[in-house]
mmCIF file of C-alpha atoms and ligand atoms in Angstrom:
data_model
loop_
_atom_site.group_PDB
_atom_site.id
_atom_site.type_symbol
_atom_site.label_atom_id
_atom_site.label_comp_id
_atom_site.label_asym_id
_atom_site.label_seq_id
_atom_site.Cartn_x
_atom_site.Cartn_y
_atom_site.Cartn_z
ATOM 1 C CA UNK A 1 62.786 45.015 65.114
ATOM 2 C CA UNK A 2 65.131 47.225 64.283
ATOM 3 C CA UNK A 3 66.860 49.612 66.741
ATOM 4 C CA UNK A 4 65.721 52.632 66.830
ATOM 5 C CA UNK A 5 68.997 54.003 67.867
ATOM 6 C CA UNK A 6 71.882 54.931 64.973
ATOM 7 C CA UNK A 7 74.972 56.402 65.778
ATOM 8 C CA UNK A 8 76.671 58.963 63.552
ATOM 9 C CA UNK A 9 79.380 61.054 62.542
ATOM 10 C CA UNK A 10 79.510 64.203 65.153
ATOM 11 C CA UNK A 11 80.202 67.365 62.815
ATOM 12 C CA UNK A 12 80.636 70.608 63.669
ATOM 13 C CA UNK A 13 77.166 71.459 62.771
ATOM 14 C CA UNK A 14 76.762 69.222 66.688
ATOM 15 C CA UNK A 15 78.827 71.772 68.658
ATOM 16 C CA UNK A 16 75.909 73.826 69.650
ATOM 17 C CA UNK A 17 73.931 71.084 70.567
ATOM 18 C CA UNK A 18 76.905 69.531 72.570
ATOM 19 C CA UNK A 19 77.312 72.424 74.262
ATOM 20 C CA UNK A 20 73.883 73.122 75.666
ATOM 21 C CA UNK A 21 74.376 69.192 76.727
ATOM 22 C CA UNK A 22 77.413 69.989 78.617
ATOM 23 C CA UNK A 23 75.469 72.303 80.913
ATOM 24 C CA UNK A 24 73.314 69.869 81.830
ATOM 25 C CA UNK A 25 73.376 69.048 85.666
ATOM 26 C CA UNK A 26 73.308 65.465 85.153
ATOM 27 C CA UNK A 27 76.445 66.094 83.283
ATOM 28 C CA UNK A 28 77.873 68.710 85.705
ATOM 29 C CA UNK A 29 78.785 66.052 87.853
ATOM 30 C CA UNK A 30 79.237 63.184 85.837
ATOM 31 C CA UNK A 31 83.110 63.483 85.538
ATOM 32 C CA UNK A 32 82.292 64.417 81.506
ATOM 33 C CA UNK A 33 83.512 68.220 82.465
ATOM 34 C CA UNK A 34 86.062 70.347 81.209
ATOM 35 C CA UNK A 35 86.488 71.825 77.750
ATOM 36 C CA UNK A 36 86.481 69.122 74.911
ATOM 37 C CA UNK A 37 86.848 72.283 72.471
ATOM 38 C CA UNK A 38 83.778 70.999 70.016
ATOM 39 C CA UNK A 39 85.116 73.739 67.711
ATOM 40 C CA UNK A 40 88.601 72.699 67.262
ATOM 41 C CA UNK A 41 88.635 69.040 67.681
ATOM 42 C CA UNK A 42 84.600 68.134 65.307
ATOM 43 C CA UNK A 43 86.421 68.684 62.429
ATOM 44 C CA UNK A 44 89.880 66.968 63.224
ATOM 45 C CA UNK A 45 89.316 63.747 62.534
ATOM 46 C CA UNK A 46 92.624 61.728 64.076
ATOM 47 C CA UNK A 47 92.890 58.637 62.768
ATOM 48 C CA UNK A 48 92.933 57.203 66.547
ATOM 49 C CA UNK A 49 89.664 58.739 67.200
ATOM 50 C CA UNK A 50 85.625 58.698 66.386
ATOM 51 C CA UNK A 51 83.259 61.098 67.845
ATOM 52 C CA UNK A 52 79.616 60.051 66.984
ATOM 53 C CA UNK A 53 76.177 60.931 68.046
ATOM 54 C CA UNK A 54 73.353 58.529 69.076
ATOM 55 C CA UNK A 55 70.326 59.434 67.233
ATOM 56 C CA UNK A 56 66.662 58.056 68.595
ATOM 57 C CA UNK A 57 64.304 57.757 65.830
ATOM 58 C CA UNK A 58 66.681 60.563 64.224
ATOM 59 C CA UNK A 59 66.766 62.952 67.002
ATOM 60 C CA UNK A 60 70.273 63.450 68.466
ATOM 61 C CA UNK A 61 70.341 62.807 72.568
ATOM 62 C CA UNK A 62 73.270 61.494 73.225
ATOM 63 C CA UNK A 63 77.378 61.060 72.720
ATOM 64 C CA UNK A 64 80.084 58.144 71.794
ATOM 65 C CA UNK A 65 83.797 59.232 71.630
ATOM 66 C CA UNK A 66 86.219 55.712 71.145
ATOM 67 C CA UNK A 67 89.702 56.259 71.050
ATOM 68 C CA UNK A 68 92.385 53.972 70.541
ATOM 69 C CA UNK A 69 94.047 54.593 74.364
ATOM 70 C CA UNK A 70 97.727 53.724 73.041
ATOM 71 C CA UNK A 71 97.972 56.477 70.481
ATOM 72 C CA UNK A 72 95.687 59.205 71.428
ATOM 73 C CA UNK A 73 97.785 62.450 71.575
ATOM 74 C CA UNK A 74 97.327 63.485 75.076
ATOM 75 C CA UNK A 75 98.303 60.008 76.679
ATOM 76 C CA UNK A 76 95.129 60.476 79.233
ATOM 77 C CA UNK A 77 95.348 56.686 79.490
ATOM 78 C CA UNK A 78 99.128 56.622 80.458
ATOM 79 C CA UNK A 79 101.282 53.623 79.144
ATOM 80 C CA UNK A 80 98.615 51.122 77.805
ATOM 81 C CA UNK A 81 98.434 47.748 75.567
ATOM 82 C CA UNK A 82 97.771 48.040 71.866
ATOM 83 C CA UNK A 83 94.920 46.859 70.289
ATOM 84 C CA UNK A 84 92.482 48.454 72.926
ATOM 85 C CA UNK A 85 89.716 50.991 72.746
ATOM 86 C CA UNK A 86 88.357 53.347 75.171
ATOM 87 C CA UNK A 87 85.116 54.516 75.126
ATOM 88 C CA UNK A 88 83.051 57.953 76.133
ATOM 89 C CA UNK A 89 79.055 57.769 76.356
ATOM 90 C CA UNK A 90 76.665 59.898 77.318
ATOM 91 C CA UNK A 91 72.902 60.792 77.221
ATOM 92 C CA UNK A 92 72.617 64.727 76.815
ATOM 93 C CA UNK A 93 69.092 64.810 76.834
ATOM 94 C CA UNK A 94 67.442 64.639 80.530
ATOM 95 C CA UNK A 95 64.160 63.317 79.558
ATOM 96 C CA UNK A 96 65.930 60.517 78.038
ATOM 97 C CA UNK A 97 67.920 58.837 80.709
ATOM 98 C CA UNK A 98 67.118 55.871 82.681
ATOM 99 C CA UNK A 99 65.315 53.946 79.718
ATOM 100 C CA UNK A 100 67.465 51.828 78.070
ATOM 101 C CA UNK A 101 69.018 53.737 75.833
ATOM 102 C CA UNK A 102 71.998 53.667 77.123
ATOM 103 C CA UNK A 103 71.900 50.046 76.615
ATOM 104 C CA UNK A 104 71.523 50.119 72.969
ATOM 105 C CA UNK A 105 74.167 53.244 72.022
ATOM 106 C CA UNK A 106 76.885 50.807 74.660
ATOM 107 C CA UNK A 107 75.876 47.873 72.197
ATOM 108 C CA UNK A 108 76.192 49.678 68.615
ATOM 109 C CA UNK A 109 79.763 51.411 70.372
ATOM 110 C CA UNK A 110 80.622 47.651 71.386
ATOM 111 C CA UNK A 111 80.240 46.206 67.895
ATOM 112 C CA UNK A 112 81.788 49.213 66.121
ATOM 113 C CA UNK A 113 85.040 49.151 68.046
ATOM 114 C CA UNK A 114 85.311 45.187 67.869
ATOM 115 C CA UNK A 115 84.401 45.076 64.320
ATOM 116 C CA UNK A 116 88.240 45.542 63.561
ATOM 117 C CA UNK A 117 89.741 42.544 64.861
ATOM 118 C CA UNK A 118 93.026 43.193 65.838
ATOM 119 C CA UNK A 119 91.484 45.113 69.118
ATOM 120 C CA UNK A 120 91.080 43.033 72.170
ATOM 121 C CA UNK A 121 89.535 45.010 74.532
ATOM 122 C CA UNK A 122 87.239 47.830 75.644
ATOM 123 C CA UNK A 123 88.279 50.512 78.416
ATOM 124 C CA UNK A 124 85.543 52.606 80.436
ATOM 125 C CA UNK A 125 86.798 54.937 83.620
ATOM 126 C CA UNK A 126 83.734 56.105 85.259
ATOM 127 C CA UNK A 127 84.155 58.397 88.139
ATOM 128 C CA UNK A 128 84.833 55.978 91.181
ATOM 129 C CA UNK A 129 82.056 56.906 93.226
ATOM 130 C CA UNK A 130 79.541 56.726 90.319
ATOM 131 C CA UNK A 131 77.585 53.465 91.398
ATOM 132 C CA UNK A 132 75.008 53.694 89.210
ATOM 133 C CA UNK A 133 77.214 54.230 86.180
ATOM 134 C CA UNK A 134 79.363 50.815 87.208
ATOM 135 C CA UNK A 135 76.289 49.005 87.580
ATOM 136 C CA UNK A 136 75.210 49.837 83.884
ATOM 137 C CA UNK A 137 78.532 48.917 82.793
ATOM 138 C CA UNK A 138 78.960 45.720 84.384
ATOM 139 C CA UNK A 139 75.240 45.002 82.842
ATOM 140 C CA UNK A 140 77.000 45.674 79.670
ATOM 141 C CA UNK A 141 79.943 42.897 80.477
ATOM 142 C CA UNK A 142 82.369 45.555 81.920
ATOM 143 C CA UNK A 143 84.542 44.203 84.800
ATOM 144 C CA UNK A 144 86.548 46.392 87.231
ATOM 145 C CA UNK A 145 90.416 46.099 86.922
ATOM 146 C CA UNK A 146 90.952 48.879 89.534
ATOM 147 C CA UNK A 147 91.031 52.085 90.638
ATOM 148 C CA UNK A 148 93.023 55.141 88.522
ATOM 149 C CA UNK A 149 93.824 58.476 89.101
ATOM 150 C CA UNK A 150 92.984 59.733 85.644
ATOM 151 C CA UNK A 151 93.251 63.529 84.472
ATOM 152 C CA UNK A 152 91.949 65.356 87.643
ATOM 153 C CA UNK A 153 89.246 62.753 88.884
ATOM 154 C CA UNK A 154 89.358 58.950 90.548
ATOM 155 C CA UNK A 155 88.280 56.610 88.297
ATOM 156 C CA UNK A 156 87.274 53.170 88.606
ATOM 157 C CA UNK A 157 88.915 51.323 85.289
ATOM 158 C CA UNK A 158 86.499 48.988 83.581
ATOM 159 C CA UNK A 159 87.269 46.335 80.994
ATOM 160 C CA UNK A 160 85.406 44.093 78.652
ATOM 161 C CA UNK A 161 87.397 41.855 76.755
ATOM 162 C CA UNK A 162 86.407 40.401 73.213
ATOM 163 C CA UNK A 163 85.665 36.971 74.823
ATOM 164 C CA UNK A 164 83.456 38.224 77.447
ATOM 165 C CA UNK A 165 82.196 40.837 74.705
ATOM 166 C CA UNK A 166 80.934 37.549 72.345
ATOM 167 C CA UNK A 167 79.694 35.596 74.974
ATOM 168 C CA UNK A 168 77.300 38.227 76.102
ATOM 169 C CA UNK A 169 76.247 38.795 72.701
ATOM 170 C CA UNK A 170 75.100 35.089 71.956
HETATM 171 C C1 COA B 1 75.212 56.137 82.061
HETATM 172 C C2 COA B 1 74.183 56.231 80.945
HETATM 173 C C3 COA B 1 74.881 56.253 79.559
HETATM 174 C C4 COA B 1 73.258 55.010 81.013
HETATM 175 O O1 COA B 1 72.287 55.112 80.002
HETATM 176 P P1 COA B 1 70.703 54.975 80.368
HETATM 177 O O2 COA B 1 69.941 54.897 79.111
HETATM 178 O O3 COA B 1 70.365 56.049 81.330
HETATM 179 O O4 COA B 1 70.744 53.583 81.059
HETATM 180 P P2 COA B 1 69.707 52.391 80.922
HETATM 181 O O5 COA B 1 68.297 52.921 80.911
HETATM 182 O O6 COA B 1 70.155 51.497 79.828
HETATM 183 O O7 COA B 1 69.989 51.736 82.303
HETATM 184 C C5 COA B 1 69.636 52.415 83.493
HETATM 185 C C6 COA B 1 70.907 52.640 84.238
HETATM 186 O O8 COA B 1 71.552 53.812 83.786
HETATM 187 C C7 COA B 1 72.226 54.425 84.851
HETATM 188 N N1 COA B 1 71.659 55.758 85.033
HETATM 189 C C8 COA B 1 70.388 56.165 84.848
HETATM 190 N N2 COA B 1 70.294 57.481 85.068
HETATM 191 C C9 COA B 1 71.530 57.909 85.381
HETATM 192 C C10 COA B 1 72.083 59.168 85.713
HETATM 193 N N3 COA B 1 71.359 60.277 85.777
HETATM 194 N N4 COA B 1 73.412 59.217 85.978
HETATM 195 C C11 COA B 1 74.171 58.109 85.940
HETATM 196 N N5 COA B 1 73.701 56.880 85.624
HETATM 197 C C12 COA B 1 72.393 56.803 85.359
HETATM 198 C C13 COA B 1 71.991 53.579 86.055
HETATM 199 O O9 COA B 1 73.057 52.646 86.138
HETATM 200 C C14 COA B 1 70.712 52.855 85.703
HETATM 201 O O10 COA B 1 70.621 51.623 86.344
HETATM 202 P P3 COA B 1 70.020 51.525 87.826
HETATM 203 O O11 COA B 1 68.649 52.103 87.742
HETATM 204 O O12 COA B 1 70.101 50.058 88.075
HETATM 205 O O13 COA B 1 70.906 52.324 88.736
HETATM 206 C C15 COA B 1 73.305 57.504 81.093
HETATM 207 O O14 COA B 1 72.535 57.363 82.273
HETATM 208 C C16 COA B 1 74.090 58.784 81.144
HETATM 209 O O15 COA B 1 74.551 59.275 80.123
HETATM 210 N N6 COA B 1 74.206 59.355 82.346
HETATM 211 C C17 COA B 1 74.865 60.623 82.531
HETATM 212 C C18 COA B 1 76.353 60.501 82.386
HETATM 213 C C19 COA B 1 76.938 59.780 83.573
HETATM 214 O O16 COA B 1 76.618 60.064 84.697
HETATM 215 N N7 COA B 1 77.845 58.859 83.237
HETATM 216 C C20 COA B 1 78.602 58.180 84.257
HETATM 217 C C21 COA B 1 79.858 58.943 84.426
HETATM 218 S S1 COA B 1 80.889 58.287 85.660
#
C-alpha cells in the first residue's frame, strides 16, 4: 500500500501554518523553540539545506528540516565530518501524534538524505531528557554517541549510519 505520507517542499505560503505549530505546547517544550524566521529563511533555499512538510493524505501536520551539519552557515553542529546530514522532525498537529506517523515522515527523511551516496551518516540531537523522543529514534536505528551542549539546550547526539540505516531497511 502506498504511504499515505509525502513530504514536500515548505514554501512560504507554510509560514502561517508553521507558526500556529510553533505555539503548540507539545512544541513549547520540545527543544524546537526559538525563532526559525519562516519569513526570511522559506524562500532561501541554501544549497546545504531542505525544509519540507509531511503531508497525510495531503493535509500538512508535520516538519523535516536536513541540513548538511559541515556547511550550514551558523556552525550549530560545531566542527563535524563531511558527508553527514542532520535532521529536524516534527508533528505540528496535536491530534496527530503518537500514531505512527512519525515513523513513516523518519523513513521518507531517511531515504531522501541517503539517496546521495557520498553521505554516511544521519545526526539527530534531541533534548537530553526527552525519553520518549530517544526511544522513537533508536526504533528508527538511531544510536547515542553522547551528550552535547548544543545552542542553548543539552542534547543527547544520535547517529544512524548508512550500514545500520540498510540493514534496518531489509
Ligand atoms: C517525536 C515524534 C516525531 C514521533 O512521531 P509520532 O508519530 O508521535 O511517533 P510514533 O507514533 O511513530 O511513535 C510513538 C512514539 O513517539 C514519541 N512520542 C509520542 N508523542 C510524543 C510527544 N508528545 N512528545 C515526544 N515524543 C512523543 C514516543 O517516543 C512514542 O513512543 P512511546 O509511546 O514508546 O514513548 C512526534 O511525537 C513529535 O513531533 N513530537 C513533538 C516534538 C518532540 O517532542 N520531539 C522531540 C524533541 S527532543
Amino acid at each position: 500500500m502506498p504511504s499515505r505520507i509525502k513530504l514536500r517542499d515548505a514554501t512560504l505560503a507554510d509560514a502561517p501554518l508553521l507558526r500556529a505549530w510553533e505555539q503548540q505546547p507539545h512544541l513549547q517544550v520540545s527543544g524546537i523553540d526559538g525563532d526559525w524566521e519562516w519569513e526570511t529563511e522559506l524562500p532561501r533555499k541554501p544549497s546545504w539545506r531542505e525544509q519540507l512538510i509531511a503531508e497525510l493524505d495531503g493535509r500538512p501536520i508535520g516538519f523535516v528540516q536536513i541540513i548538511d551539519p559541515a556547511v550550514e552557515e551558523s556552525h550549530y553542529w560545531g566542527a563535524v565530518e563531511a558527508d553527514l546530514r542532520a535532521v529536524d522532525i516534527w508533528i505540528g498537529e496535536p491530534e496527530c501524534l503518537g500514531r505512527g506517523h512519525g515513523g513513516a515522515i523518519m523513513r521518507q527523511a531517511l531515504a531522501r538524505c541517503f539517496a546521495d551516496p557520498a553521505v554516511a551518516a544521519v545526526l539527530i540531537d534531541p533534548l537530553a531528557s526527552k525519553r520518549r523522543a530517544h526511544r522513537f529514534y533508536r526504533r528508527a536505528g538511531f544510536v547515542p554517541v553522547g551528550p552535547r551542549r548544543l545552542g542553548n539546550d543539552d542534547c543527547l547526539v544520535m547517529r544512524l549510519s548508512r550500514e545500520d540505516w540498510q540493514a534496518s531497511a531489509r
